[in-house]
Short mmCIF file of C-alpha atoms and ligand atoms in Angstrom, two decimals:
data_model
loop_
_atom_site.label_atom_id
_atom_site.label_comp_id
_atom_site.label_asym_id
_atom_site.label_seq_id
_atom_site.Cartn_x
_atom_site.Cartn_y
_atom_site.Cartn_z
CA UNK J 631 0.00 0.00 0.00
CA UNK J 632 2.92 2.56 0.77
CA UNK J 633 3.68 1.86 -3.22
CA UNK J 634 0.55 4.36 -4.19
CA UNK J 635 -0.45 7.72 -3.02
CA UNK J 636 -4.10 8.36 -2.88
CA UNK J 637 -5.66 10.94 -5.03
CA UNK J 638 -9.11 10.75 -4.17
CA UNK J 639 -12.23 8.97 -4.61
CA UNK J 640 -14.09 7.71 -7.51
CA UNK J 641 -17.10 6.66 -6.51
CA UNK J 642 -18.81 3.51 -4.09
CA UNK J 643 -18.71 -0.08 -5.30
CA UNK J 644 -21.03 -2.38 -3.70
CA UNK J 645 -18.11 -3.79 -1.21
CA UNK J 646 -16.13 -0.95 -0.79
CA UNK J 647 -14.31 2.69 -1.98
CA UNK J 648 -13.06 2.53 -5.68
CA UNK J 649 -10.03 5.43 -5.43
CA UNK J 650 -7.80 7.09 -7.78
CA UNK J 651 -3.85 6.55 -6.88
CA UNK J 652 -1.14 7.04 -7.99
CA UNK J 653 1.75 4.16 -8.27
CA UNK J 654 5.26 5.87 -6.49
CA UNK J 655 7.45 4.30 -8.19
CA UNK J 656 6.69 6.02 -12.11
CA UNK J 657 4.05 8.30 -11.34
CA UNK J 658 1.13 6.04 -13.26
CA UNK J 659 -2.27 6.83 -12.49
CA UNK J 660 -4.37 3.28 -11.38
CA UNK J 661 -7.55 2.82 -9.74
CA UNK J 662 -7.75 0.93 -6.28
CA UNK J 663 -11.28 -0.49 -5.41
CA UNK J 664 -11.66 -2.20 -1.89
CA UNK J 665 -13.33 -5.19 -1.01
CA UNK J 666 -14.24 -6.32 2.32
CA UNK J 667 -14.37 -10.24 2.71
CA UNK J 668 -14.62 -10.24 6.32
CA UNK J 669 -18.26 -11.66 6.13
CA UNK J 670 -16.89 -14.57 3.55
CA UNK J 671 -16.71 -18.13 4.35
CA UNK J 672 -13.51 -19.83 3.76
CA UNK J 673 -14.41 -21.31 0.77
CA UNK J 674 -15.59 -17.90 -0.90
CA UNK J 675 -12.55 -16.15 0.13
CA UNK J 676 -10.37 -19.14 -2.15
CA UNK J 677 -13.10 -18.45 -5.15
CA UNK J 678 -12.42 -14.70 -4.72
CA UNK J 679 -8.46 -15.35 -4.59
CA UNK J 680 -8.97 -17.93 -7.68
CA UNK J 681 -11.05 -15.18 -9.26
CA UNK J 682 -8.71 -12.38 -8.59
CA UNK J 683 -6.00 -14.69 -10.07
CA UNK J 684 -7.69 -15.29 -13.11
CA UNK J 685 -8.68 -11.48 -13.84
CA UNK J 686 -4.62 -10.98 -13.64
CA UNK J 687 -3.97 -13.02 -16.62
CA UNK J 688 -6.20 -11.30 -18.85
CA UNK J 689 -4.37 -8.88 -20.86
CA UNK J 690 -6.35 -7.08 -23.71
CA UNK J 691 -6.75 -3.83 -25.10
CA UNK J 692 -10.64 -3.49 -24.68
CA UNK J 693 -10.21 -5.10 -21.42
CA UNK J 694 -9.55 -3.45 -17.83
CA UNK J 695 -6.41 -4.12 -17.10
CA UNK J 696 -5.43 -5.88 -13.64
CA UNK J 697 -2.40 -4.52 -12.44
CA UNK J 698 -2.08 -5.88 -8.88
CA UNK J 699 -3.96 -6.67 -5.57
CA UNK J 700 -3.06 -6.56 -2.11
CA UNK J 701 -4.33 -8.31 0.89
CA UNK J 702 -4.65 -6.10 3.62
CA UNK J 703 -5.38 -9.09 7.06
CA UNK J 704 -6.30 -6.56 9.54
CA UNK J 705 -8.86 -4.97 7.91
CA UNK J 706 -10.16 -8.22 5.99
CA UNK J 707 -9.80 -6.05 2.77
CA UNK J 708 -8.81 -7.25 -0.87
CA UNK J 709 -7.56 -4.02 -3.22
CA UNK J 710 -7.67 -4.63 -6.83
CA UNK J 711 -5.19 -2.40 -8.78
CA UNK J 712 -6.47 -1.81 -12.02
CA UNK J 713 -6.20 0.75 -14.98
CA UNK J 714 -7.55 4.20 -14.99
CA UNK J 715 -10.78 4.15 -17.46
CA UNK J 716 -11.00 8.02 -17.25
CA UNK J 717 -14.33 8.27 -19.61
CA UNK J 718 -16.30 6.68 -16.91
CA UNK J 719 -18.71 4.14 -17.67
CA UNK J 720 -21.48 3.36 -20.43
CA UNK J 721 -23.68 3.19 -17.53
CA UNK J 722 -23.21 6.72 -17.00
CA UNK J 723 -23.51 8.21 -20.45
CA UNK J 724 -26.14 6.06 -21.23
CA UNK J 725 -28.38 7.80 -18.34
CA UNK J 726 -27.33 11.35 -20.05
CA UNK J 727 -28.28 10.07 -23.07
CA UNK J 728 -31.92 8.87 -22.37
CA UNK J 729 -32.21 12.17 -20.23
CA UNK J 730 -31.45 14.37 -23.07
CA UNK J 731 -33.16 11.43 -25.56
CA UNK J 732 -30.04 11.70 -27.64
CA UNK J 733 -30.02 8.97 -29.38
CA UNK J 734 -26.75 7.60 -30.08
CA UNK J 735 -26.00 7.31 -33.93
CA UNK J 736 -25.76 4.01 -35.47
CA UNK J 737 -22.31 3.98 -36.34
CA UNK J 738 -20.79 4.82 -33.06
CA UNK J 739 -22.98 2.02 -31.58
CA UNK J 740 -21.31 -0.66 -34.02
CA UNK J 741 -18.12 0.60 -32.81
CA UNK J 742 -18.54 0.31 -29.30
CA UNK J 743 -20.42 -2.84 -29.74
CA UNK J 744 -17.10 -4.36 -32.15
CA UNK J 745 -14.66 -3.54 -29.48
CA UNK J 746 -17.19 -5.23 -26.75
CA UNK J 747 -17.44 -8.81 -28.71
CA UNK J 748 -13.51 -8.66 -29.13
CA UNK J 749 -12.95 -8.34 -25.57
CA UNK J 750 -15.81 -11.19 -25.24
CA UNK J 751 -13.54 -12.93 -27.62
CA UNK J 752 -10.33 -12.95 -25.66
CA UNK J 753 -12.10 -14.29 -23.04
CA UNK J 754 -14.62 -17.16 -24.59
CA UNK J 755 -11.74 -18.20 -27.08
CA UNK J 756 -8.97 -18.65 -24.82
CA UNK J 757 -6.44 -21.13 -24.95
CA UNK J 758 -5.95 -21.45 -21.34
CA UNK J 759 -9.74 -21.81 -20.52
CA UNK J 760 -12.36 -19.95 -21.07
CA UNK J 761 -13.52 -16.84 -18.59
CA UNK J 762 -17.37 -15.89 -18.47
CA UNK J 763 -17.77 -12.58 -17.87
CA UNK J 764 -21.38 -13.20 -15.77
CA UNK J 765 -22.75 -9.54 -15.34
CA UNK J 766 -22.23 -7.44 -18.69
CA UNK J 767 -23.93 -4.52 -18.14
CA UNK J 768 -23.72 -0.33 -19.10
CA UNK J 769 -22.28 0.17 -15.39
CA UNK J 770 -18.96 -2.21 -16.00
CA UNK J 771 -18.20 -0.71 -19.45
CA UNK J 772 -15.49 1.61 -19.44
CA UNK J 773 -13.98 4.07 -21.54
CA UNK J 774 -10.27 5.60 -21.74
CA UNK J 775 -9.19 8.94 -22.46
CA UNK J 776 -8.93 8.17 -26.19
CA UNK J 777 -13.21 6.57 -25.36
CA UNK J 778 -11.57 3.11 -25.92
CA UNK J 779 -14.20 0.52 -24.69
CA UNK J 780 -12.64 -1.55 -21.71
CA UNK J 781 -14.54 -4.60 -20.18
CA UNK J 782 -14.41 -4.43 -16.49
CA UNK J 783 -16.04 -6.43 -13.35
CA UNK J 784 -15.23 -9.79 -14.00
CA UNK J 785 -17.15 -12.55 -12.48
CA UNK J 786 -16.06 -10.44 -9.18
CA UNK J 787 -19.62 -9.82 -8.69
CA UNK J 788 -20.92 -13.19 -8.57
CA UNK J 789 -18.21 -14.37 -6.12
CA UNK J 790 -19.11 -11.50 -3.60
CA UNK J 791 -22.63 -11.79 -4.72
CA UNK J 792 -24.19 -12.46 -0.95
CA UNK J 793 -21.80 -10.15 0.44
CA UNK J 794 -22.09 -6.91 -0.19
CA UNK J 795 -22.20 -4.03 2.47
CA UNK J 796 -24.81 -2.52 0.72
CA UNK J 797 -27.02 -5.60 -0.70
CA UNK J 798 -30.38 -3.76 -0.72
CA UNK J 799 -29.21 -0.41 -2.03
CA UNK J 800 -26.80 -1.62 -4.73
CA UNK J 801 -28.13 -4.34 -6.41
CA UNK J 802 -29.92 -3.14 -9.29
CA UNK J 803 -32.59 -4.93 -11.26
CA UNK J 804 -31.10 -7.87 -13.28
CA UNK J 805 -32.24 -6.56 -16.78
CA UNK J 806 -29.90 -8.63 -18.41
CA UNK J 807 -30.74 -11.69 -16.87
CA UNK J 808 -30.78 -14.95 -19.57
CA UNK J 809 -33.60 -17.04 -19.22
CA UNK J 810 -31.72 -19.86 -18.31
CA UNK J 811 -30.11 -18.04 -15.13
CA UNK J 812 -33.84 -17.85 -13.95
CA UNK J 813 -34.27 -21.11 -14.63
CA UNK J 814 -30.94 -21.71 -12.62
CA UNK J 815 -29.39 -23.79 -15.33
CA UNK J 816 -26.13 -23.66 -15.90
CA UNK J 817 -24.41 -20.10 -16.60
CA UNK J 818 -22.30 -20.52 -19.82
CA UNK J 819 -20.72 -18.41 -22.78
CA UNK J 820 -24.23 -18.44 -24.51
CA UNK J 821 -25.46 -16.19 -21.49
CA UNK J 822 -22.55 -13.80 -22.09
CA UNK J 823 -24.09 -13.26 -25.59
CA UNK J 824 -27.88 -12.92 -24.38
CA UNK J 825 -26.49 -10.06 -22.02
CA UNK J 826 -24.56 -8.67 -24.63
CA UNK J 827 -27.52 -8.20 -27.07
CA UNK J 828 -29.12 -6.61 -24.25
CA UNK J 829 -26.54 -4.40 -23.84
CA UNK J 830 -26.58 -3.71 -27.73
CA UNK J 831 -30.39 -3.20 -27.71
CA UNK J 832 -30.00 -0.78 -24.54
CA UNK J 833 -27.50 1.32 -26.56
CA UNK J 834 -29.69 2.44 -29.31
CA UNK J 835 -33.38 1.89 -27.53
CA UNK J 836 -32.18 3.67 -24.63
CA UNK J 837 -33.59 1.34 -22.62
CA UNK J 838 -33.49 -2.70 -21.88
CA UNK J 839 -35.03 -4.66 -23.82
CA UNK J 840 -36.94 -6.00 -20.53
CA UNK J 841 -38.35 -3.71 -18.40
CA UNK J 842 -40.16 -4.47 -14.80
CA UNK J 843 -41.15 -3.00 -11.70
CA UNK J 844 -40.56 -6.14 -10.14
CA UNK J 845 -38.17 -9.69 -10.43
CA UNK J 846 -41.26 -11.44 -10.95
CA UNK J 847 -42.68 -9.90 -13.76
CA UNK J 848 -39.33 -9.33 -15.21
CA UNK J 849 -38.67 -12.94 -15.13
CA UNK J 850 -42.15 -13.22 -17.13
CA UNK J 851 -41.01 -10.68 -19.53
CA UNK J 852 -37.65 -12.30 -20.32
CA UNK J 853 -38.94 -16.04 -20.53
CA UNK J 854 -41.16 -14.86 -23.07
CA UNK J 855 -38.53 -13.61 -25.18
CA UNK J 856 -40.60 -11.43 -26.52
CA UNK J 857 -39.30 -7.34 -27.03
CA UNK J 858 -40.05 -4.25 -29.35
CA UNK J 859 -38.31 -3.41 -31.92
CA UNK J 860 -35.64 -0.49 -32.11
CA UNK J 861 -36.83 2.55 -33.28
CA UNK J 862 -36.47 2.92 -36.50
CA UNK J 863 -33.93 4.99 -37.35
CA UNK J 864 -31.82 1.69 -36.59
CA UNK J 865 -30.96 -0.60 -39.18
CA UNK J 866 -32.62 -4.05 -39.84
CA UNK J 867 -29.01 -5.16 -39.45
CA UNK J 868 -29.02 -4.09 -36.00
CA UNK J 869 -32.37 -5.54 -35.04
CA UNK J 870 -31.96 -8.78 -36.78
CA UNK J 871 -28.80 -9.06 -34.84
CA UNK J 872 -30.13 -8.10 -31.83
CA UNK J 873 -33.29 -11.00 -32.08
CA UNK J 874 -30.37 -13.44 -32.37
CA UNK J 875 -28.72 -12.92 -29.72
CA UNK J 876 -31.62 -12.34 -27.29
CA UNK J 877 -32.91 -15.47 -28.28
CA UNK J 878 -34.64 -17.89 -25.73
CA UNK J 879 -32.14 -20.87 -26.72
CA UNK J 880 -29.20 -20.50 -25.53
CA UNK J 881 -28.18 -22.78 -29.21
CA UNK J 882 -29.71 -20.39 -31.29
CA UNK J 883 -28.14 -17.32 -30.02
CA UNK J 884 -24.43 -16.93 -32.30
CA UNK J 885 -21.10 -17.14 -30.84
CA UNK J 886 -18.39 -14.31 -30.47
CA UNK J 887 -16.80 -16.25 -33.75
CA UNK J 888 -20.04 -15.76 -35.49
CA UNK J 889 -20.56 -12.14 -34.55
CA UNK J 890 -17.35 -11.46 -35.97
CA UNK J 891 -17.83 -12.84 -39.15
CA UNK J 892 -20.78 -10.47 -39.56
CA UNK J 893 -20.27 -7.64 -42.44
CA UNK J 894 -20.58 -5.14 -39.61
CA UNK J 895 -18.33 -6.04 -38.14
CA UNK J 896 -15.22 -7.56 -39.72
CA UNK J 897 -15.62 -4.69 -42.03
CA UNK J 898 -15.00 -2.44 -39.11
CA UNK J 899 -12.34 -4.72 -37.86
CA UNK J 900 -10.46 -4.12 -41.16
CA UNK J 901 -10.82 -0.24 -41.34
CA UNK J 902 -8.88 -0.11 -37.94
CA UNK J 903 -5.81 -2.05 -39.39
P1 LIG G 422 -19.25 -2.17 -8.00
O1 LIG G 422 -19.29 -2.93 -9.27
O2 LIG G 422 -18.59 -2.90 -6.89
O3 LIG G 422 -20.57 -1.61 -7.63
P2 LIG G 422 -18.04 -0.19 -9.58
O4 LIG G 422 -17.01 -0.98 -10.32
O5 LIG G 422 -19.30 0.05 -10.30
O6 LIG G 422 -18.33 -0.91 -8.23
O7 LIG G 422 -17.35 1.16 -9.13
C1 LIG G 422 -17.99 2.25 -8.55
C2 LIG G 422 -17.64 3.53 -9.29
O8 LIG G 422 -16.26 3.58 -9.62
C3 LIG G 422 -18.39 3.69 -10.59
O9 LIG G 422 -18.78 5.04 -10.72
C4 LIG G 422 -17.38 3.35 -11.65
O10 LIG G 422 -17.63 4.06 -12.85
C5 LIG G 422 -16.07 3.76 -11.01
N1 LIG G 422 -14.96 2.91 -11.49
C6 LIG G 422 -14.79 1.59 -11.23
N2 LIG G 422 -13.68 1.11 -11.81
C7 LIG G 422 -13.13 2.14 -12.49
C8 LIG G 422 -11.95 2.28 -13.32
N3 LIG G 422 -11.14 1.26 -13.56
N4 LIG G 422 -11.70 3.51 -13.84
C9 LIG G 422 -12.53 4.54 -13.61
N5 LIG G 422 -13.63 4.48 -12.85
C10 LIG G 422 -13.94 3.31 -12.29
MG1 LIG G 423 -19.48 -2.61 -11.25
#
């Protein structure tokens, strides 16, 4: 800890302070966030280490990148150093856009949504092992200075999932909730994409694609697989890619490999070479 120098805060995660510092020994500007684990069993506290460990390897340019954690005993606290994402979060602008219903233009959404399924990609296609992100959402979508996307909040959330300090007041609704995580089947990469289309629709609707007052009629909502279209100053394209990947079968929705072969998007890929 006597290796960063606080700057100040950033905001409140659900387990802790998430503070801007910077590193002594070259000046670099990181982000700490704090979790307790003092309320974790044993066994949690290994997944959360195992976690932590995996989220190190992971080394991509539209991913946040891990730089280091420390274990602080006395105070039962985990920090995670990680990069700076000065933009903020998607979450963030996409409340300022639906305020100011500024509809974001279809171009800019393929872009953000391109460097999204390539972080996806480094994880799902992985020759080490596959990571799942589990909780894709506006709020752990970052951007850079240069509004690079960077995929943050890796499967942290599930790990601490009981835990958090501030269970009631933090945990949003679960918009982006697959079918078969209601059903309690198995989470796998498939639910990754259902998320992600959400995600996608969110970005041009302005709002998810499901939308409750409640879990249980939420849960209705998304088993029935049923949404409305964009409006329609957004592309067929972009709908018809949308319905596939919030798709009630998990087989039906297409991979990362698939959504890269799209036109959309390997076109895209290409113009950044
Ligand atoms: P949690 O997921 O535990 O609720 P968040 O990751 O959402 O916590 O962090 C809380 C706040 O800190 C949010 O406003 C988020 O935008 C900001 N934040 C988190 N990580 C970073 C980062 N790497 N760079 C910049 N801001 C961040
Ligand atoms: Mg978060």
């Amino acid at each position: 800890m006597d290796n960063y120098e606080i700057l100040g805060q950033i905001g409140k995660g659900s387990f802790g302070l998430v503070q801007k510092v910077k590193r002594k020994s070259d000046g670099k500007v990181l982000v700490w966030k704090e979790m307790n684990y003092g309320r974790m069993s044993e066994r949690e506290k290994q997944q959360l280490v195992a976690e932590v460990n995996i989220i190190r390897e992971l080394k991509h340019p539209n991913i946040v990148r891990y730089y280091d954690r420390i274990i602080e005993k006395k105070e039962t606290k985990i920090f995670i150093i990680m990069e700076f994402c000065e933009g903020g979060d998607v979450g963030t602008l996409l409340k300022k856009c639906k305020k100011e219903k500024d509809y974001i233009a279809e171009d800019v959404i393929w872009k953000i949504f391109t460097q999204i399924i390539l972080a996806l990609n480094e994880c799902h296609n992985r020759p080490q092992g596959k990571i799942l992100h589990r909780d894709l959402k506006p709020a752990n979508i970052f951007l850079d200075a240069q509004n690079n996307i960077k995929l943050g909040d890796f499967g942290l959330s599930r790990v601490m999932g009981e835990q958090s300090e501030f269970a009631d007041t933090h945990v949003g609704t679960p918009y982006y909730m697959s079918p078969e995580q209601i059903q309690e089947k198995k989470y796998n990469e498939k639910s990754d994409i259902w998320s992600a289309g959400c995600l996608l629709y969110e970005m041009a609707a302005l709002k998810p694609p499901f939308e409750a007052t409640n879990h249980l009629s939420l849960a209705i909502k998304i088993k029935s697989g049923k949404f409305e279209r964009l409006p329609l100053r957004y592309s067929e394209e972009l709908q018809k890619l949308i319905e596939s990947m919030v798709h009630i079968d998990p087989e039906k929705r297409p991979s990362v490999q698939n959504i890269l072969e799209l036109p959309q998007i390997s076109l895209r890929l290409k113009e950044r070479k």
